Protein backbone atom coordinates (compact mmCIF):
# COMPACT_ATOMS: atom_id res chain seq x y z
CA MET A 1 2.22 51.47 -67.78
CA THR A 2 -0.06 53.85 -69.42
CA PHE A 3 -3.57 54.96 -68.92
CA ALA A 4 -5.52 57.85 -70.39
CA VAL A 5 -8.70 59.28 -68.95
CA ARG A 6 -10.57 61.79 -71.11
CA GLY A 7 -13.46 62.17 -68.82
CA PRO A 8 -15.38 60.39 -65.93
CA ALA A 9 -16.92 57.92 -68.23
CA GLU A 10 -14.65 57.92 -71.25
CA ARG A 11 -11.68 55.80 -71.19
CA GLU A 12 -9.14 55.34 -73.97
CA ARG A 13 -7.36 52.01 -74.27
CA CYS A 14 -3.61 52.54 -74.58
CA PRO A 15 -0.99 50.29 -75.91
CA GLY A 16 0.77 48.10 -73.39
CA HIS A 17 -0.33 47.31 -69.84
CA SER A 18 -2.59 49.65 -68.04
CA GLY A 19 -3.13 49.99 -64.30
CA PHE A 20 -5.67 51.73 -62.12
CA ALA A 21 -4.85 53.16 -58.78
CA VAL A 22 -7.19 54.34 -56.06
CA ARG A 23 -6.53 55.64 -52.56
CA ASN A 24 -8.07 53.68 -49.89
CA GLY A 25 -8.81 56.21 -47.22
CA GLU A 26 -8.76 59.87 -46.69
CA GLY A 27 -5.95 62.35 -47.60
CA SER A 28 -2.34 61.33 -47.14
CA ASP A 29 -3.32 58.55 -44.60
CA GLY A 30 -4.85 56.39 -47.29
CA ARG A 31 -3.04 53.49 -48.94
CA TRP A 32 -2.86 53.17 -52.57
CA LEU A 33 -4.28 50.10 -54.25
CA LEU A 34 -3.02 49.56 -57.81
CA HIS A 35 -4.80 47.11 -59.93
CA ALA A 36 -2.18 46.01 -62.38
CA GLY A 37 -4.65 44.31 -64.64
CA ASP A 38 -2.83 41.36 -66.43
CA ALA A 39 0.60 42.92 -66.32
CA TYR A 40 1.46 39.74 -64.37
CA VAL A 41 -0.70 36.71 -63.36
CA TYR A 42 0.94 35.14 -60.26
CA HIS A 43 2.13 37.11 -57.11
CA GLY A 44 5.37 35.28 -57.29
CA ALA A 45 6.33 37.51 -60.24
CA ILE A 46 6.42 40.62 -58.14
CA GLU A 47 6.92 39.27 -54.62
CA HIS A 48 9.90 36.94 -54.86
CA THR A 49 13.47 37.50 -55.82
CA PRO A 50 14.15 36.22 -58.33
CA PRO A 51 10.82 36.44 -59.62
CA PHE A 52 8.98 33.06 -60.31
CA SER A 53 5.86 32.10 -61.97
CA HIS A 54 3.19 29.42 -61.48
CA PRO A 55 3.26 26.36 -63.98
CA VAL A 56 -0.47 26.52 -64.54
CA HIS A 57 -0.34 30.31 -65.35
CA ASP A 58 2.80 30.16 -67.52
CA PRO A 59 1.10 28.97 -70.77
CA VAL A 60 -1.62 31.55 -70.35
CA GLN A 61 0.88 34.43 -69.83
CA ARG A 62 3.12 33.33 -72.66
CA GLY A 63 0.14 32.99 -74.98
CA ALA A 64 -1.43 36.26 -74.14
CA GLN A 65 1.76 38.36 -74.38
CA THR A 66 2.49 40.31 -77.55
CA ASP A 67 5.93 41.65 -76.45
CA ALA A 68 7.67 39.54 -74.04
CA GLU A 69 10.35 42.30 -73.43
CA ALA A 70 7.79 44.77 -72.62
CA ARG A 71 6.00 42.41 -70.38
CA VAL A 72 9.09 41.63 -68.33
CA ALA A 73 9.94 45.42 -68.08
CA THR A 74 6.58 46.20 -66.76
CA ARG A 75 6.79 43.35 -64.21
CA ASP A 76 10.10 44.78 -63.10
CA ARG A 77 8.65 48.21 -62.70
CA LEU A 78 5.91 46.85 -60.56
CA ARG A 79 8.36 44.87 -58.48
CA ALA A 80 10.51 48.03 -57.84
CA LEU A 81 7.30 49.95 -57.00
CA ARG A 82 6.14 47.31 -54.46
CA ARG A 83 9.62 47.06 -53.06
CA ASP A 84 10.42 50.76 -52.71
CA HIS A 85 6.83 51.68 -51.52
CA ALA A 86 5.47 48.71 -49.65
CA ASP A 87 4.19 50.81 -46.84
CA GLU A 88 2.17 53.08 -49.12
CA ILE A 89 0.88 50.79 -51.91
CA THR A 90 -0.67 47.40 -52.53
CA VAL A 91 -0.20 46.01 -56.14
CA PHE A 92 -2.51 43.26 -57.34
CA SER A 93 -3.31 41.60 -60.57
CA ALA A 94 -6.58 40.53 -62.14
CA HIS A 95 -5.69 36.79 -62.46
CA ASP A 96 -4.16 35.69 -59.05
CA PRO A 97 -6.60 33.89 -56.88
CA TRP A 98 -4.21 33.97 -53.97
CA GLU A 99 -4.07 37.85 -54.09
CA PHE A 100 -7.78 37.97 -54.35
CA ALA A 101 -8.29 35.75 -51.30
CA ARG A 102 -5.61 37.69 -49.34
CA LEU A 103 -7.27 41.09 -50.31
CA THR A 104 -10.83 40.02 -49.53
CA ALA A 105 -9.79 38.56 -46.13
CA VAL A 106 -8.39 41.93 -45.18
CA ALA A 107 -11.62 43.66 -46.23
CA ARG A 108 -13.83 41.52 -44.03
């Protein structure tokens, strides 16, 4: 994943998938929230072993990808991050309504 920030209001789009992370809370007690953009579109891709997709989302993901190998490599990095740091970070995508529902239920 790549992301470049030049200043508070100036962002540069980088090749590949980008993520944006914020700490939810104060100091080292806060949990990281990683918005993985459209690096994956269904939580099954990072939550399950082996990864699985949703049949409705498959055509969208395949149609939008420009490099299948890079997409799978990014997905696998996100899977490893979630697996190895589950107590520190929540990873979510821009397209998964089930993740959105789960995160908004926690926020209430």
